[in-house]
PDB file of C-alpha atoms in Angstrom:
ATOM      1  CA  UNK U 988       2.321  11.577 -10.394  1.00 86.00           C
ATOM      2  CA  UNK U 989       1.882   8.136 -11.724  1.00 93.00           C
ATOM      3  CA  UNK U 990       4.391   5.120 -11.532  1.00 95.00           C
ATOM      4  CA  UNK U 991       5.009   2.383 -14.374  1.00 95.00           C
ATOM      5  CA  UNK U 992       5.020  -1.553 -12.776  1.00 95.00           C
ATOM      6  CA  UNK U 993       8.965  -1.180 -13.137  1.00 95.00           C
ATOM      7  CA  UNK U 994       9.430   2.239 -11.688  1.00 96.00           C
ATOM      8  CA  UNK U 995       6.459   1.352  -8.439  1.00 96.00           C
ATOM      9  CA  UNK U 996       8.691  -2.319  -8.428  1.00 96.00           C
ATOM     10  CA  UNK U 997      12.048  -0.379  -7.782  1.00 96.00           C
ATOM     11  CA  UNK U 998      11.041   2.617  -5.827  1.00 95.00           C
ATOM     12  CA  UNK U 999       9.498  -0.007  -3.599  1.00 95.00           C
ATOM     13  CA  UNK U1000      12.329  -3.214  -3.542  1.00 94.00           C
ATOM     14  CA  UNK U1001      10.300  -5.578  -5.440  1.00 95.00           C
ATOM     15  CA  UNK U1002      10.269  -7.382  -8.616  1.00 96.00           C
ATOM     16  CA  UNK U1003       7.387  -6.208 -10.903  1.00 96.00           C
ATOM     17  CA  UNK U1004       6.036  -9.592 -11.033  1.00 96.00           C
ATOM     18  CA  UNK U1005       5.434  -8.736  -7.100  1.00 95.00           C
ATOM     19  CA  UNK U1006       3.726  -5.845  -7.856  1.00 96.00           C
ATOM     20  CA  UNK U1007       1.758  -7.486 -10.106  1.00 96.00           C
ATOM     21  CA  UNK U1008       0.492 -10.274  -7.689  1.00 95.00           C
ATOM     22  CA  UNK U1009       0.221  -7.964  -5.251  1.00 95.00           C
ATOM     23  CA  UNK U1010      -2.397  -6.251  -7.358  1.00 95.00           C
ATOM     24  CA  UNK U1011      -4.158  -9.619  -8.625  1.00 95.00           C
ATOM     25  CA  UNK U1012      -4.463 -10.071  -4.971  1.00 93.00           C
ATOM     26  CA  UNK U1013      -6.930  -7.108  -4.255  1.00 91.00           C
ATOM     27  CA  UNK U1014      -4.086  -5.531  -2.634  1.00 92.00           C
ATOM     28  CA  UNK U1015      -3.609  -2.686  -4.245  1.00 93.00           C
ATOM     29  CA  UNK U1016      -4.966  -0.945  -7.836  1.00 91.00           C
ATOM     30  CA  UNK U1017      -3.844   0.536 -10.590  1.00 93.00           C
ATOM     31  CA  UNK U1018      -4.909   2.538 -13.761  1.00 93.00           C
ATOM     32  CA  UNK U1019      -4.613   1.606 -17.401  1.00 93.00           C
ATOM     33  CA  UNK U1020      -3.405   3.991 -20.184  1.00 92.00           C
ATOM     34  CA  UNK U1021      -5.023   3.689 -23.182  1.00 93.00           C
ATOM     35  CA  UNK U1022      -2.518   1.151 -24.824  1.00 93.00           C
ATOM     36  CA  UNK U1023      -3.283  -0.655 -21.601  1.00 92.00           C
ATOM     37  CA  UNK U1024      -0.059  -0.247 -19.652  1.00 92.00           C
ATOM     38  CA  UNK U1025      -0.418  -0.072 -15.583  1.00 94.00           C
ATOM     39  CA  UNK U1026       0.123   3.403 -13.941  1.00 96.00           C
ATOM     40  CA  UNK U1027       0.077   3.239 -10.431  1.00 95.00           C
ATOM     41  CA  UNK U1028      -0.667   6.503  -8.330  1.00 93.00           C
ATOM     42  CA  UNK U1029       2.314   7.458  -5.421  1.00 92.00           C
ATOM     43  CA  UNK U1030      -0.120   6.563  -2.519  1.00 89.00           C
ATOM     44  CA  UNK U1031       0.465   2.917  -4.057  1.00 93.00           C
ATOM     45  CA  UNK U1032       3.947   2.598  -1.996  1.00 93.00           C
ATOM     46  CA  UNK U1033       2.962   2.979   1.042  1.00 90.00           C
ATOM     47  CA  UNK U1034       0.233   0.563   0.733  1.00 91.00           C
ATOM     48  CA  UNK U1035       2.988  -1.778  -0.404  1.00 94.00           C
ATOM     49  CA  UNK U1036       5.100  -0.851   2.048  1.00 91.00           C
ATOM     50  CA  UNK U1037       1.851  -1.524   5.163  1.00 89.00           C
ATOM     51  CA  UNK U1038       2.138  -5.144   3.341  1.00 92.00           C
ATOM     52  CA  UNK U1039       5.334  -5.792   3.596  1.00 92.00           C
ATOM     53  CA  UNK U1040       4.783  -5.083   7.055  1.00 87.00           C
ATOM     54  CA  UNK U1041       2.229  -6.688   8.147  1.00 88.00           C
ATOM     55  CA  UNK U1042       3.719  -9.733   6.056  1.00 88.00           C
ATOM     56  CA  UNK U1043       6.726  -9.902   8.147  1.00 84.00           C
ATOM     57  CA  UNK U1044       4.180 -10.312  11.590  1.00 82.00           C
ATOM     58  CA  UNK U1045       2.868 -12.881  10.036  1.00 82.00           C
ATOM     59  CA  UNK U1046      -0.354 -12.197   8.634  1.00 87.00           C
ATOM     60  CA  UNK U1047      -1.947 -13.944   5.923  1.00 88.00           C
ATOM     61  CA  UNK U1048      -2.723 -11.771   2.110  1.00 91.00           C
ATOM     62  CA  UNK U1049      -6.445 -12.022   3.277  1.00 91.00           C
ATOM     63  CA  UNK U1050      -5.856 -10.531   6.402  1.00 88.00           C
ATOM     64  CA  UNK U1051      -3.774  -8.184   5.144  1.00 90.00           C
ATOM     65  CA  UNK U1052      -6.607  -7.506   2.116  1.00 91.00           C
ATOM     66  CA  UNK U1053      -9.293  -7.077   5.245  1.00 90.00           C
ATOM     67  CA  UNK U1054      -7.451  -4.422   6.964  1.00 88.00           C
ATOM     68  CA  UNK U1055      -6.922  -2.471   3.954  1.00 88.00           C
ATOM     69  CA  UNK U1056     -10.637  -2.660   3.176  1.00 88.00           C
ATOM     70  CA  UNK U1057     -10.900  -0.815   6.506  1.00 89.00           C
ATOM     71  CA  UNK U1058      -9.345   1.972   4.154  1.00 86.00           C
ATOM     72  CA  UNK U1059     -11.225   4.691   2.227  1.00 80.00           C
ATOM     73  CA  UNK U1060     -10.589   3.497  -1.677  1.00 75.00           C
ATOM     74  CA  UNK U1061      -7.551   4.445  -3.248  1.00 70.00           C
ATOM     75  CA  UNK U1062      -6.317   6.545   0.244  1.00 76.00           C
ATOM     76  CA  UNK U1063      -2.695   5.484   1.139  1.00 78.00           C
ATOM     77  CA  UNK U1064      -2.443   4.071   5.028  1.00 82.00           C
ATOM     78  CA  UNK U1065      -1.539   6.504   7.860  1.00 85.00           C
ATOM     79  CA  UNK U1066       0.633   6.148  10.672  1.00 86.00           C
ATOM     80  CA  UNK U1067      -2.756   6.134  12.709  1.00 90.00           C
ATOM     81  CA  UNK U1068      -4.171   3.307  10.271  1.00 87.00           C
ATOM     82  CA  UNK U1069      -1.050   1.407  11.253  1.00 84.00           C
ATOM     83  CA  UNK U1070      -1.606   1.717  14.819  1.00 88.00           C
ATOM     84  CA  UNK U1071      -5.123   1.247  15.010  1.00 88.00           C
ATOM     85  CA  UNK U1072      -5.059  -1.965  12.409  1.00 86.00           C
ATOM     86  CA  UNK U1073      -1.933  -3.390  14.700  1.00 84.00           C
ATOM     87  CA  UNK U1074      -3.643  -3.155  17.780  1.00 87.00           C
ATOM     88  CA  UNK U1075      -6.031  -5.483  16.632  1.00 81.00           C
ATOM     89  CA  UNK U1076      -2.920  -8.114  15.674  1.00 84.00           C
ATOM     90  CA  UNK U1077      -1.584  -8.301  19.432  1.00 86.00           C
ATOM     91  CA  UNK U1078      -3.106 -10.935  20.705  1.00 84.00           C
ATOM     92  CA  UNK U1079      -2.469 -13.139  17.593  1.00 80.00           C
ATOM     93  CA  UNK U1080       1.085 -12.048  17.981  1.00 84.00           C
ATOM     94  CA  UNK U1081       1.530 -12.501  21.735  1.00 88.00           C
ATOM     95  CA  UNK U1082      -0.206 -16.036  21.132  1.00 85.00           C
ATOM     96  CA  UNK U1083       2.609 -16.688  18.493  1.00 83.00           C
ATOM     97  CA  UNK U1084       5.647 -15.622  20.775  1.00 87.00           C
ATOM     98  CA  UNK U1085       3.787 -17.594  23.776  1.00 88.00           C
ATOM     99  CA  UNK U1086       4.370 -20.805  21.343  1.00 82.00           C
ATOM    100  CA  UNK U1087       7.518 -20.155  20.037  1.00 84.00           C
ATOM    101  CA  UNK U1088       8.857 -19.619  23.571  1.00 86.00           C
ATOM    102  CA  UNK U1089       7.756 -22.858  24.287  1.00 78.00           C
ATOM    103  CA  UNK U1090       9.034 -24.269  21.488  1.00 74.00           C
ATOM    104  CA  UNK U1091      12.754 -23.083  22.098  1.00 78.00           C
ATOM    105  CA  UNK U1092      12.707 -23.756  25.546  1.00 75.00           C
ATOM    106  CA  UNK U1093      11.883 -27.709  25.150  1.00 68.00           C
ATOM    107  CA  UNK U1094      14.031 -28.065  22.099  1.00 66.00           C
ATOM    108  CA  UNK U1095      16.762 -29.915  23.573  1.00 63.00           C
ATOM    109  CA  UNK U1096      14.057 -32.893  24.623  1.00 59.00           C
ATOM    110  CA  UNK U1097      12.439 -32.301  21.351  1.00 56.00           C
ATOM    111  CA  UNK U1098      12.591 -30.964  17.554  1.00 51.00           C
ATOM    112  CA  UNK U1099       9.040 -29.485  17.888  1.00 49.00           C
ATOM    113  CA  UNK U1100       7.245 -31.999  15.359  1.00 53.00           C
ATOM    114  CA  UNK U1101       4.480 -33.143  17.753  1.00 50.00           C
ATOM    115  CA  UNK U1102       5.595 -36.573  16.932  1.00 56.00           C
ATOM    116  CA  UNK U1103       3.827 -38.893  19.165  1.00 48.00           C
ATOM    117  CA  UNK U1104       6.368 -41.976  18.418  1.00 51.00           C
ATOM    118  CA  UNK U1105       8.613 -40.954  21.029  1.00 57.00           C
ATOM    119  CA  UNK U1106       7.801 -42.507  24.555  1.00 53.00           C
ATOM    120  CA  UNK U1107       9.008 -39.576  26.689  1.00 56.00           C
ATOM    121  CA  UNK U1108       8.670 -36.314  25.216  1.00 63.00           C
ATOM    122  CA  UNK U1109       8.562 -33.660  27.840  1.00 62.00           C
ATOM    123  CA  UNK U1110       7.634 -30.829  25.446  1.00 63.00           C
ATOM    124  CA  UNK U1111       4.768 -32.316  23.178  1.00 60.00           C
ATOM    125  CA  UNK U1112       3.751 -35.635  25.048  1.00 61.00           C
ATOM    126  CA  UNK U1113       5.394 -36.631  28.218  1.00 65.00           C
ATOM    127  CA  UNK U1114       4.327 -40.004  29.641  1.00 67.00           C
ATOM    128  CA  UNK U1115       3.175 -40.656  26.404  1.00 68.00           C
ATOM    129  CA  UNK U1116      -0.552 -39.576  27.586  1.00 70.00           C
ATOM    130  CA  UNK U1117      -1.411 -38.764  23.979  1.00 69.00           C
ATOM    131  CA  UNK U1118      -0.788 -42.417  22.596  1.00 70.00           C
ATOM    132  CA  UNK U1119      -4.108 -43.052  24.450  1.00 73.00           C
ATOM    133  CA  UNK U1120      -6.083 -40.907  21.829  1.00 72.00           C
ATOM    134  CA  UNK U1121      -4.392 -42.748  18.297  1.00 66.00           C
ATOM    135  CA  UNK U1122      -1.873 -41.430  16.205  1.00 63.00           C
ATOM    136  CA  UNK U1123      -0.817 -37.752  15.348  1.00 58.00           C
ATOM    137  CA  UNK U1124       0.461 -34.944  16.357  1.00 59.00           C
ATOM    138  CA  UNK U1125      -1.734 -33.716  19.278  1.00 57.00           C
ATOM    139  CA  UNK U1126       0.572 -31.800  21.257  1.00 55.00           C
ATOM    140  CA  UNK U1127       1.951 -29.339  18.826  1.00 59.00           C
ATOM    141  CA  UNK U1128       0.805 -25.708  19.830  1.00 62.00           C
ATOM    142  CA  UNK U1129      -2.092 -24.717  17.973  1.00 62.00           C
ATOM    143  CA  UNK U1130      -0.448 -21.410  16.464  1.00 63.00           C
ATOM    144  CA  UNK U1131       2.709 -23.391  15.389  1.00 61.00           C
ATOM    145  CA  UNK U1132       0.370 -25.374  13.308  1.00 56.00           C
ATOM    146  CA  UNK U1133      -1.372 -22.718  10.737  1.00 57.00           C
ATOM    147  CA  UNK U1134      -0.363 -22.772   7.136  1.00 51.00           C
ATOM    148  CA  UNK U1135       2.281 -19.860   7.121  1.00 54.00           C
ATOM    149  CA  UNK U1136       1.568 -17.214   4.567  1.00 52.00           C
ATOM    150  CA  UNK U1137       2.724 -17.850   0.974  1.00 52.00           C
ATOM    151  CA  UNK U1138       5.369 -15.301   0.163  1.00 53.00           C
ATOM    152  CA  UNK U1139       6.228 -13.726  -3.616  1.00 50.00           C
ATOM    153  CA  UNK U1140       9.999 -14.688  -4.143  1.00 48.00           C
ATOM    154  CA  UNK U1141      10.696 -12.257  -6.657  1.00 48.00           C
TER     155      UNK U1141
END
């Protein structure tokens, strides 16, 4: 059975617009009918569904693209695909948590910023050691510095 962009958009909680991008992404394919309408085959919602996911750990469209390469073409992920692909995102993850963590518990003697204008920051620069090394933020954790994936509103 084959799905329309609106009927793949609702039976999967996303605006067709989504769907599309999601496509135009490399994401996930579809077939044209001869008047060039997109038909997209069932196995197409769980792939949306294993981006979703992964989107809501944190991982970027082209990691998200890169696992799903991992995928024979067209072939919906498993369970198994899921677990193998994941175990792969746990250190990335644990790094992320290790930051955050750190974040929240220094947030009373600091908003998180990295800014070095502050004097005595015991979170991102206490004694002001980094003001030694020029301007910036230096002392922001690594992971709570990537560009955070771009998400479809729609």
């Amino acid at each position: 059975m084959e799905f329309s962009v609106g009927q793949i958009a609702a039976r999967a909680g996303l605006a067709p617009s989504a769907v599309r991008w999601y496509e135009s992404q490399g994401l996930i394919s579809s077939a044209r009918t001869a008047g060039g309408a997109r038909r997209y085959p069932r196995s197409v919602l769980r792939r949306l569904a294993f981006v979703r996911a992964a989107q809501n750990v944190g991982l970027s469209l082209a990691e998200i693209r890169a696992a799903l390469d991992t995928l024979p073409e067209g072939r919906a992920p498993t369970a198994r695909d899921w677990a193998r692909l994941s175990a792969g995102w746990q250190t990335r993850l644990d790094e992320q948590i290790a930051a955050l963590t750190q974040l929240r518990d220094g947030l009373s003697s600091c908003i998180g910023c990295g800014c070095l204008s502050l004097d005595r920051c015991a979170l991102s620069n206490p004694g002001d050691l980094a003001a030694r090394d020029g301007p910036g933020a230096r002392w922001l954790s690594p992971a709570l510095r990537k560009a955070r994936p771009v998400r479809d509103s729609g």
